[in-house]
Every structure is written in C-alpha cells, then in structure tokens.
Amino acid sequence: MEKLDHYKTVVIVQDERCCNEGDAEHPGSATEMSSAVAMEATRRRQRLSSNWGASETTEEPAGQWGRAWEVDWFSLSAVILLLCTAPFLVFFFVMVCDQYQCSVSQPLVELYSGEATLRSIWEKAPSFTWTAAQIYTVWVSFQVVLYMCVPDITHKFLPGYAGGVQDGARTPAGLINKYEINGLQSWLITHALWYANAQYFHWFSPTIIFDNWIPLLWCTNILGYVVSTFAFVKAYLFPTNAEDCKFTGNVFYNYMMGIEFNPRIGKWFDFKLFFNGRPGIVAWTLINLSYAAKQQELYGYVTNSMILVNVLQAIYVLDFFWNEAWYLKTIDICHDHFGWYLGWGDCVWLPFLYTLQGLYLVYNPVQLSTAHAAAVLLLGLVGYYVFRSTNHQKDLFRRTEGKCSVWGKKPTFIECAYRSGDGGLHHSKLMTSGFWGVARHLNYTGDLMGSLAYCAACGFGHIHPYFYIVYMTILLVHRCVRDEHRCSSKYGKDWKRYTDAVPYRLLPGIF
Ligand code: NDP
C-alpha cells in the first residue's frame, strides 16, 4: 500500500468551474490496482502530488473529499449488507402485494406460525418469462435509440428550456464532458406513443407493465447486474478516463460505489445520464399509468388517490427532465462514481420502489375524502415548491455569482476559499439568504414533503406505501451528512462560519 505524502494536509481540488464552483477529490492510498491502466493512474496522481509539494501545502481548508479511498469496517459492512439484501427487499415489497394484498406483516406472521415457508412464498411468485424479456428488451433499446439517435429539438421552440448539447461539471481529472440533453424529448415521444397506443393503435394493453411486473423484476435485475459488472470490469481494462478512476483496496466497495467517474461508450453514451435518466425515470410515469389502467380494468374506475399519485409524481419527473441540464451539476453527476449503487439502483430500485404507491393502490383502491385529498395535494405542491425554489435559488446565485435577486433582495453570502489541485487559491460563495438562509438543505426538506404526500395519498391502512418516505429520509439525511463532510473538508473554517450562520440542516430549530 502506498501513501501519498500530502495525504493528511493537502486538499486536491480543482478548478472553480466544477460543480458550480469547484469539486475536489483527494488522492489518498491506492491499493491492489490490478491493471496497467490503474497503475498508470496512480503514477500520474503521484506525479501530481509531488508537484504539490510542501510549499503548496495548506492547512486550511484540509481533509479528504468525496468518495473514500480507504474503507472503514462500518462502510464495508454496510456495503456488503446492501449488496446481499437490497434485491430481496425489492422482491419482498412487490411480492407482498402479489400474494398478501400489500400486507407487510402477514407473510412474517405466516412464516413465524409455519403456515408458509420461504420456499412456498418463492414458488408462488411469478418467475422470469420470455414475454417480459421481450418487453424489456424493446423498452431499453427504444430508450437507447431516443437517447443516442434523436438530437434534441425541443429547446428550439420551448422558451426557457436548456436542451441540446450542454457542458457537464469538470471532473476530478479536469475534463468537461459534453452531454446531449434530450430527456424531455424522449419522455414526450415515449408518452405520446403510449397515449396513441392506448387510444388508437391497441398494439398492447396499457396494463402491460403491471401484468408482467414480477417477471420484469427479473429482467431489470439481469440488466442491473450486467451493467454494474460491465462498468466494474471496464474500469480496470478500458476506462474512459483513467485519471478519473478511484480504487480502494476493497473489491466490494469498488463494485458497489463504482470506480469510473463517467464511464462512456464512444463519445456520447454516458452510463450515468442514460441509466439514471432513461429506462428508470422515463418509465416511472408509464408504470403509474399502467397501474391506473389496471384499476380501471379491475374496478371500472380510477380512484382519486391514484390520480393524485400519478399527478404529483409526474410533476417530479417532468421537473427532472425540464431541468436535466441542472442535473449535470448535482451530487450524482459531480461526485458519485458509477457502480452497482447507481447501475443496479437505476435499473431496479428506482422503478420498483419509487412506484410502490401506485402498486399498492391497484390492490387497495383507496378513495380519499375531499379534505384528505386536498391536504395531500397541498402538501405535495408546497413540497414541490420548496424543492424547486431552493434548487433554483442556488443555481441562480451560483450562475450570476450573487448578482441576482432572491426574495426581492440582493442575496447575502459567506465568501469561501479553497485550494485547487495545482495549488491555486480559489474563491466560492455560500448563500445565507433565501431558502439557503433558513436551513442548509431545504431542497431535501421539500423533496421529503413531496415524498410524504405520495405516501399519505394511500391512506393509513397499511405501512407498505410508507416505505418510500422512510427510504427517502435515510437517503437524504445520509446524503446531507456526506455532502457536509465534503464541504467541511473543502472550505475548512469558512464552512464553520457558514454553519454558524445557518445552524440547521433540514428543519429549522430541530435538525
Ligand atoms: P445540492 O443541490 O443541495 O448540492 C449540494 C452542493 O451545493 C454542496 O456540495 C455545495 O457545493 C453547494 N452548496 C451547499 N450549500 C450552499 C450554499 N449555501 N450556497 C451555495 N452553494 C451551496 O445537493 P444534491 O445534488 O444532492 O441534490 C439536488 C436535488 O436532487 C435535491 O433537491 C435533492 O432533493 C434531489 N435528489 C433526489 C433524489 C431522489 O432519489 N429522488 C436523490 C438525490 C437527490 P460546492 O462544492 O459547489 O460549494
């Protein structure tokens, strides 16, 4: 194992342009790199580190940024636990609807009493089918064609929409990737075809997704594992950019959290953007439509709860595509590497667990009172407003370098300094007014309010649809802590000034 000299003191950050103002990765130890490419990446980092010798070393800000180079036992246990349990967790939440009308406790009671065994539950679940494989192959291929072969034209006539070729954030190695932003167009084309089929062509039933749901789970798992494994092997054998690879000494951690930063095939097929944005998020609204169609088929009507879930989640999905260029500057793209966490997560976790509410409502058609429906709608819309406005305020503030108006006033901010990879001193700003003055991550709070609204739309009969809010809370609280650790390392005492000025993370006065 080799340790680079400056490991404890130098922060390797990069140019201010990355991730709004700058991104940073710390070249710590690189162990057991098994390919020549990885060795070369290490040598280059060593050369860089020796260039940043003692004279360039700074004590403030200092620390380690971004994804870990060395894995502590806690992270490793969490990674292995997730790798082993996550696929079964997804299966469990889908299976309980298929066999127990979405009761989470019933299978556990039956297992405990001996009425059911793991084997009997497994045998009752639908298996892989070639029909599902065909549907999924057509679906993914269609999304690949839309992503790769249909350049965006919507930005030419939709005012305010930033589509077409856009720059991503600067990678740790200093690259700025170009992306063809055509997600909104792909979503529109796909949904127009879905509508045309349902209304006129009748090539397939609109319930097709629901009708093949568990067999499709098999197919998505196959793709999820193939993609993650391919990305893992590719990072060793033919990385897109060797200097953006991050190896730890632990194979599980590498597999789960990824090695390559922006794996690509050719110039344009970007794994992160495609897998996060296309087969998963485009499908999200179609899956919900399929659930609504199934309610109509089974009961002859669609409940107001189903309509609420469809509408609120469609707003979230459309927001994602309308702001796809902004998404290039978020933590997913700026800091996370592409591994099982993103590859499998996008293929399996997202489409199956983000749509649990609609699935639940097929089996439990809840009709909400007007007051309940109005409260859910209000919570969902206020949550969306907070989420979008907070994200927008930061985007505007960073784009204009603070020369803008937030809540009718010039924004206040804390001036921060950090050092770049070449030792240069850079400046950045952390806003302390608007939503960013109320708490440090109100965008997450808004997201959580919206998530709670989806769950509350299902009434209070079962805990099954509430899994989503539990998961989102864990995800976003963990993300908040992870991001703050990185920012604290990057900005040092300036970050402390910021947290003194804005002391709460998600809920003013509480957390
Ligand atoms: P943010 O958009 O909040 O970005 C965090 C970064 O913003 C920090 O690293 C820092 O970067 C910069 N920053 C922090 N504080 C300030 C400030 N006061 N003023 C200016 N810049 C600041 O995080 P994410 O990328 O995680 O989230 C983007 C959105 O995506 C969120 O709304 C989140 O809810 C949503 N999301 C949804 C998920 C889902 O599954 N539904 C999953 C993950 C996210 P710098 O180094 O540039 O200073």
Coordinates of C-alpha atoms and ligand atoms in Angstrom, one line a residue:
M1 CA 0.0 0.0 0.0
E2 CA 1.3 3.4 -0.8
K3 CA 0.6 6.6 0.9
L4 CA 1.0 9.8 -0.8
D5 CA 3.0 12.3 1.2
H6 CA 0.5 15.0 1.4
Y7 CA -2.4 12.7 2.4
K8 CA -3.1 14.4 5.7
T9 CA -2.8 18.0 4.7
V10 CA -3.4 18.9 1.1
V11 CA -6.8 19.1 -0.4
I12 CA -6.7 18.4 -4.0
V13 CA -9.4 20.4 -5.5
Q14 CA -10.0 21.5 -9.0
D15 CA -10.9 24.5 -10.9
E16 CA -13.8 26.7 -9.7
R17 CA -15.9 25.8 -12.7
C18 CA -16.6 22.3 -11.4
C19 CA -19.9 21.6 -9.7
N20 CA -20.9 25.3 -9.7
E21 CA -17.8 26.4 -8.0
G22 CA -15.5 23.5 -7.7
D23 CA -15.2 19.9 -7.0
A24 CA -12.4 18.0 -5.3
E25 CA -11.1 14.6 -4.9
H26 CA -8.3 13.6 -2.6
P27 CA -5.7 11.2 -4.0
G28 CA -5.0 9.0 -1.0
S29 CA -3.8 5.5 -1.0
A30 CA -4.3 3.3 -4.0
T31 CA -4.1 -0.4 -3.2
E32 CA -4.1 -3.5 -5.2
M33 CA -4.7 -2.0 -8.6
S34 CA -4.6 -4.9 -10.8
S35 CA -4.3 -3.3 -14.2
A36 CA -1.7 -1.4 -16.0
V37 CA -4.1 1.4 -16.5
A38 CA -4.9 1.7 -12.8
M39 CA -1.1 1.7 -12.1
E40 CA -0.7 4.5 -14.6
A41 CA -3.4 6.5 -12.9
T42 CA -1.7 6.1 -9.6
R43 CA 1.7 7.2 -11.1
R44 CA 0.0 10.3 -12.5
R45 CA -1.5 11.1 -9.2
Q46 CA 1.9 10.6 -7.5
R47 CA 3.4 13.0 -10.1
L48 CA 0.7 15.5 -9.3
S49 CA 1.2 15.1 -5.6
S50 CA 4.9 15.7 -5.8
N51 CA 4.2 18.8 -7.9
W52 CA 2.1 20.0 -5.0
G53 CA 5.0 19.7 -2.5
A54 CA 5.4 21.3 0.8
S55 CA 5.4 24.8 -0.5
E56 CA 1.9 24.3 -1.9
T57 CA 0.5 22.6 1.2
T58 CA -2.1 24.5 3.1
E59 CA -3.6 23.8 6.4
E60 CA -6.9 25.4 5.7
P61 CA -9.0 24.1 4.2
A62 CA -7.8 20.5 4.6
G63 CA -9.1 17.0 4.7
Q64 CA -10.3 14.3 2.4
W65 CA -13.0 14.9 -0.2
G66 CA -15.6 12.9 -1.9
R67 CA -15.8 9.1 -2.1
A68 CA -13.5 7.2 0.3
W69 CA -10.1 5.9 -0.7
E70 CA -9.8 3.7 2.3
V71 CA -12.8 1.8 3.6
D72 CA -13.6 1.5 7.3
W73 CA -15.2 -1.6 8.6
F74 CA -18.6 0.2 9.1
S75 CA -18.8 1.3 5.4
L76 CA -17.7 -2.1 4.3
S77 CA -20.3 -3.9 6.4
A78 CA -23.0 -1.5 5.1
V79 CA -21.9 -2.2 1.5
I80 CA -21.9 -5.9 1.9
L81 CA -25.3 -5.9 3.7
L82 CA -26.8 -3.8 1.0
L83 CA -25.4 -5.9 -1.8
C84 CA -26.9 -9.0 -0.1
T85 CA -30.3 -7.6 1.0
A86 CA -31.4 -4.9 -1.4
P87 CA -32.5 -7.3 -4.2
F88 CA -34.6 -9.3 -1.7
L89 CA -36.0 -6.2 -0.2
V90 CA -37.3 -5.1 -3.6
F91 CA -38.7 -8.6 -4.2
F92 CA -40.4 -8.5 -0.8
F93 CA -42.3 -5.3 -1.4
V94 CA -43.5 -6.4 -4.8
M95 CA -44.3 -10.0 -3.7
V96 CA -46.4 -8.9 -0.6
C97 CA -48.7 -7.1 -3.0
D98 CA -48.9 -10.1 -5.3
Q99 CA -49.6 -12.6 -2.6
Y100 CA -50.7 -10.7 0.5
Q101 CA -52.5 -7.6 -0.8
C102 CA -49.6 -5.5 0.3
S103 CA -49.7 -6.5 3.9
V104 CA -46.1 -6.4 5.1
S105 CA -46.7 -8.2 8.4
Q106 CA -48.9 -11.1 7.0
P107 CA -46.0 -13.1 5.4
L108 CA -43.9 -12.6 8.5
V109 CA -46.8 -13.9 10.7
E110 CA -47.3 -16.9 8.4
L111 CA -43.6 -17.6 8.3
Y112 CA -43.5 -17.5 12.1
S113 CA -46.5 -19.7 12.5
G114 CA -45.3 -22.2 9.9
E115 CA -48.2 -21.6 7.6
A116 CA -45.8 -20.5 4.9
T117 CA -42.1 -21.2 4.2
L118 CA -39.6 -19.1 2.3
R119 CA -39.8 -21.8 -0.4
S120 CA -43.6 -21.7 -0.7
I121 CA -43.5 -17.9 -1.0
W122 CA -40.8 -18.1 -3.6
E123 CA -42.6 -20.8 -5.6
K124 CA -45.8 -18.8 -5.7
A125 CA -44.1 -15.8 -7.1
P126 CA -44.2 -15.4 -10.9
S127 CA -40.8 -16.3 -12.5
F128 CA -38.8 -15.0 -15.4
T129 CA -40.8 -15.1 -18.7
W130 CA -39.6 -14.6 -22.3
T131 CA -42.6 -12.2 -22.8
A132 CA -41.2 -9.9 -20.1
A133 CA -37.7 -10.2 -21.6
Q134 CA -39.0 -9.1 -25.0
I135 CA -40.9 -6.2 -23.5
Y136 CA -37.9 -5.1 -21.5
T137 CA -35.5 -5.5 -24.5
V138 CA -37.8 -3.4 -26.7
W139 CA -38.1 -0.8 -23.9
V140 CA -34.4 -0.4 -23.2
S141 CA -33.5 -0.5 -26.9
F142 CA -36.1 2.2 -27.7
Q143 CA -34.7 4.4 -25.0
V144 CA -31.2 3.9 -26.3
V145 CA -32.3 4.9 -29.8
L146 CA -34.1 8.0 -28.4
Y147 CA -31.0 8.9 -26.3
M148 CA -28.4 8.3 -29.0
C149 CA -30.1 8.9 -32.3
V150 CA -32.6 11.7 -31.8
P151 CA -30.8 15.0 -31.1
D152 CA -32.9 17.4 -29.1
I153 CA -35.1 19.8 -31.0
T154 CA -37.4 20.8 -28.1
H155 CA -35.1 23.5 -26.9
K156 CA -35.5 25.3 -30.2
F157 CA -39.2 26.0 -29.5
L158 CA -39.7 25.7 -25.7
P159 CA -38.7 29.0 -24.2
G160 CA -36.5 28.7 -21.1
Y161 CA -35.7 25.1 -21.7
A162 CA -32.0 24.2 -21.8
G163 CA -31.6 21.1 -24.0
G164 CA -29.2 20.0 -26.8
V165 CA -25.5 19.8 -26.2
Q166 CA -24.6 21.0 -22.7
D167 CA -21.4 21.0 -20.7
G168 CA -21.2 18.9 -17.6
A169 CA -19.2 19.7 -14.5
R170 CA -15.5 19.5 -14.5
T171 CA -14.4 16.0 -13.5
P172 CA -11.7 15.5 -10.8
A173 CA -9.2 15.0 -13.6
G174 CA -10.2 18.3 -15.2
L175 CA -12.3 17.0 -18.0
I176 CA -15.5 18.7 -19.1
N177 CA -17.8 16.2 -20.7
K178 CA -20.4 17.2 -23.2
Y179 CA -23.9 15.7 -22.9
E180 CA -26.8 15.6 -25.3
I181 CA -29.7 16.7 -23.2
N182 CA -32.7 15.2 -24.8
G183 CA -34.5 13.6 -21.9
L184 CA -37.6 15.8 -22.1
Q185 CA -37.9 15.0 -25.8
S186 CA -37.5 11.2 -25.1
W187 CA -40.2 11.5 -22.4
L188 CA -42.6 13.3 -24.7
I189 CA -42.1 10.9 -27.6
T190 CA -42.5 7.9 -25.3
H191 CA -45.6 9.2 -23.7
A192 CA -47.1 10.3 -27.0
L193 CA -46.7 6.8 -28.3
W194 CA -48.1 5.3 -25.1
Y195 CA -51.2 7.6 -25.5
A196 CA -51.5 6.8 -29.2
N197 CA -51.4 3.1 -28.5
A198 CA -54.0 3.3 -25.7
Q199 CA -56.4 5.4 -27.8
Y200 CA -55.9 4.3 -31.4
F201 CA -53.5 1.5 -32.2
H202 CA -54.1 -1.0 -29.4
W203 CA -50.8 -2.9 -30.1
F204 CA -50.6 -3.8 -26.4
S205 CA -52.7 -3.3 -23.3
P206 CA -51.9 -0.2 -21.1
T207 CA -51.8 -2.7 -18.2
I208 CA -48.8 -4.4 -19.8
I209 CA -46.4 -3.2 -17.2
F210 CA -48.5 -4.3 -14.2
D211 CA -49.4 -7.6 -15.8
N212 CA -45.7 -8.5 -16.2
W213 CA -44.4 -6.8 -13.1
I214 CA -42.6 -9.6 -11.3
P215 CA -41.2 -11.2 -14.5
L216 CA -40.0 -7.7 -15.3
L217 CA -38.2 -7.6 -11.9
W218 CA -36.1 -10.5 -13.1
C219 CA -35.2 -8.7 -16.3
T220 CA -34.3 -5.4 -14.6
N221 CA -32.1 -7.3 -12.2
I222 CA -30.3 -9.0 -15.1
L223 CA -29.6 -5.6 -16.7
G224 CA -28.7 -4.0 -13.4
Y225 CA -26.1 -6.6 -12.6
V226 CA -24.8 -6.8 -16.2
V227 CA -24.3 -3.0 -16.3
S228 CA -22.7 -2.8 -12.9
T229 CA -20.4 -5.7 -13.6
F230 CA -19.5 -4.3 -17.0
A231 CA -18.7 -0.9 -15.5
F232 CA -16.5 -2.6 -12.9
V233 CA -14.5 -4.6 -15.4
K234 CA -14.4 -1.7 -17.8
A235 CA -12.8 0.5 -15.2
Y236 CA -9.8 -2.0 -14.9
L237 CA -9.5 -2.8 -18.6
F238 CA -10.5 0.1 -20.7
P239 CA -11.6 3.1 -18.6
T240 CA -13.0 6.1 -20.4
N241 CA -10.7 8.4 -18.4
A242 CA -8.1 6.6 -16.3
E243 CA -7.4 9.6 -14.1
D244 CA -11.0 9.8 -13.0
C245 CA -10.9 6.3 -11.6
K246 CA -11.0 5.7 -7.9
F247 CA -9.8 2.4 -6.5
T248 CA -9.9 1.4 -2.9
G249 CA -8.3 -1.8 -1.6
N250 CA -11.7 -3.4 -1.3
V251 CA -13.3 -5.1 -4.2
F252 CA -16.9 -5.0 -2.7
Y253 CA -16.6 -1.3 -2.1
N254 CA -15.2 -0.7 -5.6
Y255 CA -18.1 -2.8 -7.1
M256 CA -20.8 -1.1 -5.1
M257 CA -19.6 2.6 -5.1
G258 CA -18.0 2.4 -8.6
I259 CA -14.5 3.1 -9.9
E260 CA -15.1 5.2 -13.0
F261 CA -16.5 8.6 -12.7
N262 CA -18.1 9.0 -16.1
P263 CA -18.0 5.7 -17.9
R264 CA -18.9 6.1 -21.5
I265 CA -19.1 4.0 -24.7
G266 CA -18.0 6.1 -27.6
K267 CA -18.3 9.8 -27.4
W268 CA -21.9 10.1 -26.3
F269 CA -23.2 7.0 -24.5
D270 CA -22.9 8.2 -20.9
F271 CA -23.8 5.5 -18.4
K272 CA -24.7 7.8 -15.5
L273 CA -27.1 10.0 -17.6
F274 CA -28.6 7.2 -19.5
F275 CA -29.3 4.7 -16.7
N276 CA -30.4 7.3 -14.2
G277 CA -32.5 9.3 -16.7
R278 CA -33.9 6.9 -19.2
P279 CA -35.0 3.3 -18.5
G280 CA -35.8 4.3 -14.9
I281 CA -37.2 7.8 -14.8
V282 CA -39.0 7.8 -18.2
A283 CA -40.6 4.5 -17.1
W284 CA -41.7 6.0 -13.7
T285 CA -44.8 7.8 -15.2
L286 CA -45.6 5.0 -17.5
I287 CA -45.6 2.5 -14.7
N288 CA -48.0 4.7 -12.8
L289 CA -50.2 5.0 -15.9
S290 CA -50.2 1.2 -16.2
Y291 CA -51.4 1.0 -12.5
A292 CA -54.2 3.4 -13.2
A293 CA -55.2 1.4 -16.2
K294 CA -55.3 -1.7 -14.1
Q295 CA -57.5 -0.1 -11.5
Q296 CA -59.9 0.9 -14.3
E297 CA -59.8 -2.7 -15.6
L298 CA -60.4 -4.3 -12.2
Y299 CA -62.9 -1.9 -10.6
G300 CA -64.3 0.1 -13.5
Y301 CA -63.0 3.4 -12.1
V302 CA -59.8 5.1 -11.1
T303 CA -59.6 6.4 -7.5
N304 CA -58.7 10.0 -6.6
S305 CA -55.7 8.6 -4.7
M306 CA -54.4 7.0 -7.9
I307 CA -54.9 10.3 -9.8
L308 CA -53.1 12.2 -7.0
V309 CA -50.1 9.8 -7.1
N310 CA -49.9 10.0 -10.9
V311 CA -50.1 13.8 -10.9
L312 CA -47.7 14.5 -8.1
Q313 CA -45.1 12.1 -9.3
A314 CA -45.5 13.3 -12.9
I315 CA -44.7 16.8 -11.7
Y316 CA -41.5 15.5 -10.1
V317 CA -40.5 13.5 -13.2
L318 CA -41.2 16.4 -15.6
D319 CA -39.3 18.7 -13.3
F320 CA -36.3 16.4 -13.6
F321 CA -36.4 16.4 -17.4
W322 CA -37.1 20.1 -17.7
N323 CA -34.0 20.7 -15.5
E324 CA -31.9 17.9 -17.0
A325 CA -29.0 20.3 -17.7
W326 CA -29.1 21.4 -14.0
Y327 CA -29.0 17.7 -13.0
L328 CA -25.5 17.6 -14.5
K329 CA -24.4 19.8 -11.6
T330 CA -25.8 17.7 -8.8
I331 CA -24.0 15.3 -6.5
D332 CA -25.0 12.2 -8.6
I333 CA -23.0 13.5 -11.5
C334 CA -20.4 15.7 -9.8
H335 CA -19.3 13.4 -7.0
D336 CA -20.6 9.8 -7.3
H337 CA -18.8 7.2 -9.3
F338 CA -20.7 4.7 -11.4
G339 CA -21.0 1.3 -9.7
W340 CA -23.7 -1.0 -8.5
Y341 CA -25.2 1.7 -6.4
L342 CA -26.1 3.7 -9.5
G343 CA -26.3 1.0 -12.1
W344 CA -28.4 -1.6 -10.3
G345 CA -30.2 1.2 -8.3
D346 CA -31.4 2.9 -11.5
C347 CA -32.5 -0.3 -13.2
V348 CA -34.2 -2.0 -10.3
W349 CA -34.5 0.1 -7.1
L350 CA -35.9 3.2 -8.7
P351 CA -38.6 1.8 -11.0
F352 CA -39.9 -0.7 -8.4
L353 CA -39.6 1.1 -5.1
Y354 CA -40.4 4.7 -6.3
T355 CA -43.7 3.4 -7.6
L356 CA -44.9 1.5 -4.6
Q357 CA -47.8 3.8 -4.0
G358 CA -49.4 3.1 -7.4
L359 CA -48.9 -0.6 -7.0
Y360 CA -50.5 -0.5 -3.5
L361 CA -53.5 1.3 -4.9
V362 CA -54.1 -1.4 -7.5
Y363 CA -54.6 -3.9 -4.7
N364 CA -56.2 -1.4 -2.3
P365 CA -58.3 1.1 -4.2
V366 CA -58.4 3.9 -1.6
Q367 CA -61.0 6.7 -2.3
L368 CA -60.0 9.7 -0.3
S369 CA -62.3 12.2 1.3
T370 CA -62.2 15.6 -0.3
A371 CA -60.4 17.1 2.8
H372 CA -57.8 14.3 2.8
A373 CA -57.2 14.6 -1.0
A374 CA -56.9 18.4 -0.7
A375 CA -54.4 18.1 2.2
V376 CA -52.3 15.6 0.2
L377 CA -52.4 17.8 -2.8
L378 CA -51.4 20.9 -0.8
L379 CA -48.5 19.0 1.0
G380 CA -47.3 17.7 -2.4
L381 CA -47.4 21.1 -4.1
V382 CA -45.8 23.0 -1.2
G383 CA -43.1 20.3 -1.0
Y384 CA -42.5 20.7 -4.7
Y385 CA -42.4 24.5 -4.5
V386 CA -39.8 24.4 -1.7
F387 CA -37.7 21.7 -3.5
R388 CA -37.7 23.5 -6.8
S389 CA -37.3 27.1 -5.5
T390 CA -34.4 26.1 -3.2
N391 CA -32.6 24.4 -6.1
H392 CA -33.4 27.3 -8.4
Q393 CA -32.1 29.9 -5.9
K394 CA -28.7 28.1 -5.6
D395 CA -28.5 27.7 -9.3
L396 CA -29.3 31.4 -10.0
F397 CA -26.9 32.5 -7.2
R398 CA -24.0 30.5 -8.5
R399 CA -24.6 31.3 -12.2
T400 CA -24.7 35.1 -11.5
E401 CA -22.1 34.9 -8.8
G402 CA -24.5 36.5 -6.3
K403 CA -25.6 39.3 -8.7
C404 CA -29.2 38.5 -8.6
S405 CA -32.3 39.0 -6.5
V406 CA -33.6 36.4 -4.1
W407 CA -36.9 37.0 -2.3
G408 CA -36.7 40.6 -3.7
K409 CA -33.3 41.3 -2.1
K410 CA -29.6 41.0 -3.0
P411 CA -28.6 37.7 -1.6
T412 CA -26.2 37.6 1.4
F413 CA -23.3 35.1 1.4
I414 CA -20.1 33.9 3.0
E415 CA -17.0 34.3 0.9
C416 CA -15.0 31.0 1.0
A417 CA -11.6 30.0 -0.1
Y418 CA -10.2 26.7 -1.1
R419 CA -7.2 25.3 -2.9
S420 CA -7.2 23.6 -6.3
G421 CA -5.2 20.6 -7.5
D422 CA -2.4 22.8 -8.9
G423 CA -2.2 24.6 -5.5
G424 CA -4.0 27.7 -6.7
L425 CA -6.3 29.6 -4.4
H426 CA -9.9 29.9 -5.4
H427 CA -13.0 31.6 -4.1
S428 CA -16.5 30.5 -3.8
K429 CA -19.7 31.8 -2.2
L430 CA -22.2 30.1 0.2
M431 CA -25.5 31.8 0.2
T432 CA -27.0 32.7 3.6
S433 CA -30.3 34.1 2.5
G434 CA -33.5 32.9 0.8
F435 CA -34.2 29.2 1.5
W436 CA -30.4 28.7 2.0
G437 CA -30.6 31.0 5.0
V438 CA -33.4 29.1 6.6
A439 CA -31.6 25.8 6.6
R440 CA -28.7 24.2 4.8
H441 CA -30.7 21.7 2.8
L442 CA -34.2 22.9 2.4
N443 CA -34.3 21.3 -1.1
Y444 CA -34.1 17.9 0.7
T445 CA -36.9 19.0 3.1
G446 CA -39.1 19.9 0.1
D447 CA -38.3 16.6 -1.5
L448 CA -39.3 14.8 1.7
M449 CA -42.6 16.7 1.9
G450 CA -43.4 15.6 -1.6
S451 CA -42.5 12.0 -0.8
L452 CA -44.7 12.1 2.3
A453 CA -47.6 13.3 0.2
Y454 CA -47.3 10.4 -2.2
C455 CA -47.5 8.0 0.8
A456 CA -50.3 9.8 2.5
A457 CA -52.3 9.6 -0.7
C458 CA -52.6 5.9 0.0
G459 CA -54.5 6.4 3.3
F460 CA -53.5 4.8 6.6
G461 CA -54.5 1.1 6.0
H462 CA -51.0 -0.4 5.6
I463 CA -47.4 0.7 6.2
H464 CA -46.4 -0.7 2.7
P465 CA -46.6 2.6 0.8
Y466 CA -44.8 4.4 3.6
F467 CA -41.6 2.5 2.9
Y468 CA -40.8 5.3 0.4
I469 CA -40.7 8.1 3.0
V470 CA -38.6 6.0 5.3
Y471 CA -36.1 5.3 2.5
M472 CA -36.0 8.9 1.3
T473 CA -35.4 10.2 4.8
I474 CA -32.5 7.8 5.2
L475 CA -31.1 8.6 1.7
L476 CA -31.3 12.4 2.1
V477 CA -30.1 12.6 5.7
H478 CA -27.2 10.4 4.8
R479 CA -26.6 12.5 1.7
C480 CA -26.7 15.7 3.7
V481 CA -24.1 14.4 6.2
R482 CA -21.9 13.1 3.3
D483 CA -22.1 16.4 1.5
E484 CA -21.4 18.4 4.6
H485 CA -18.4 16.3 5.3
R486 CA -17.1 17.0 1.9
C487 CA -17.8 20.8 2.1
S488 CA -16.2 21.0 5.5
S489 CA -13.0 19.4 4.1
K490 CA -13.2 21.7 1.1
Y491 CA -13.9 25.1 2.9
G492 CA -12.4 24.4 6.3
K493 CA -13.1 27.3 8.7
D494 CA -15.2 29.1 6.1
W495 CA -17.6 26.2 6.3
K496 CA -17.7 26.6 10.0
R497 CA -18.7 30.2 9.5
Y498 CA -21.4 29.1 7.2
T499 CA -22.8 26.5 9.7
D500 CA -22.7 29.1 12.5
A501 CA -24.7 31.5 10.3
V502 CA -27.2 28.7 9.2
P503 CA -27.1 26.3 12.1
Y504 CA -29.8 23.8 10.9
R505 CA -29.7 21.2 8.1
L506 CA -33.3 20.2 7.2
L507 CA -35.7 21.6 9.8
P508 CA -35.1 25.0 11.5
G509 CA -34.9 24.6 15.2
I510 CA -34.8 20.8 15.1
F511 CA -32.2 19.3 12.9
Ligands
NDP1 P1 -27.5 20.1 -3.7 O1 -28.1 20.6 -4.9 O2 -28.0 20.7 -2.4 O3 -25.9 20.5 -3.7 C1 -25.0 20.5 -2.6 C2 -23.8 21.4 -3.0 O4 -24.2 22.7 -3.1 C3 -22.7 21.4 -2.0 O5 -21.9 20.3 -2.2 C4 -22.0 22.7 -2.3 O6 -21.2 22.5 -3.4 C5 -23.2 23.6 -2.7 N1 -23.7 24.4 -1.6 C6 -24.0 24.0 -0.4 N2 -24.5 25.0 0.4 C7 -24.6 26.1 -0.4 C8 -25.0 27.4 -0.2 N3 -25.4 27.9 0.9 N4 -24.9 28.3 -1.3 C9 -24.4 27.8 -2.5 N5 -24.0 26.6 -2.7 C10 -24.1 25.7 -1.7 O7 -27.4 18.5 -3.5 P2 -27.9 17.3 -4.4 O8 -27.1 17.3 -5.7 O9 -27.8 16.1 -3.5 O10 -29.4 17.4 -4.7 C11 -30.0 18.0 -5.8 C12 -31.6 17.8 -5.7 O11 -31.8 16.4 -6.1 C13 -32.1 17.9 -4.3 O12 -33.3 18.7 -4.4 C14 -32.5 16.5 -3.9 O13 -33.6 16.6 -3.0 C15 -32.7 15.8 -5.2 N6 -32.4 14.4 -5.0 C16 -33.4 13.4 -5.2 C17 -33.1 12.1 -5.1 C18 -34.2 11.1 -5.3 O14 -33.9 9.9 -5.3 N7 -35.4 11.5 -5.5 C19 -31.8 11.6 -4.8 C20 -30.8 12.6 -4.6 C21 -31.1 14.0 -4.8 P3 -19.9 23.3 -3.7 O15 -18.8 22.4 -3.6 O16 -20.1 23.8 -5.2 O17 -19.8 24.5 -2.8

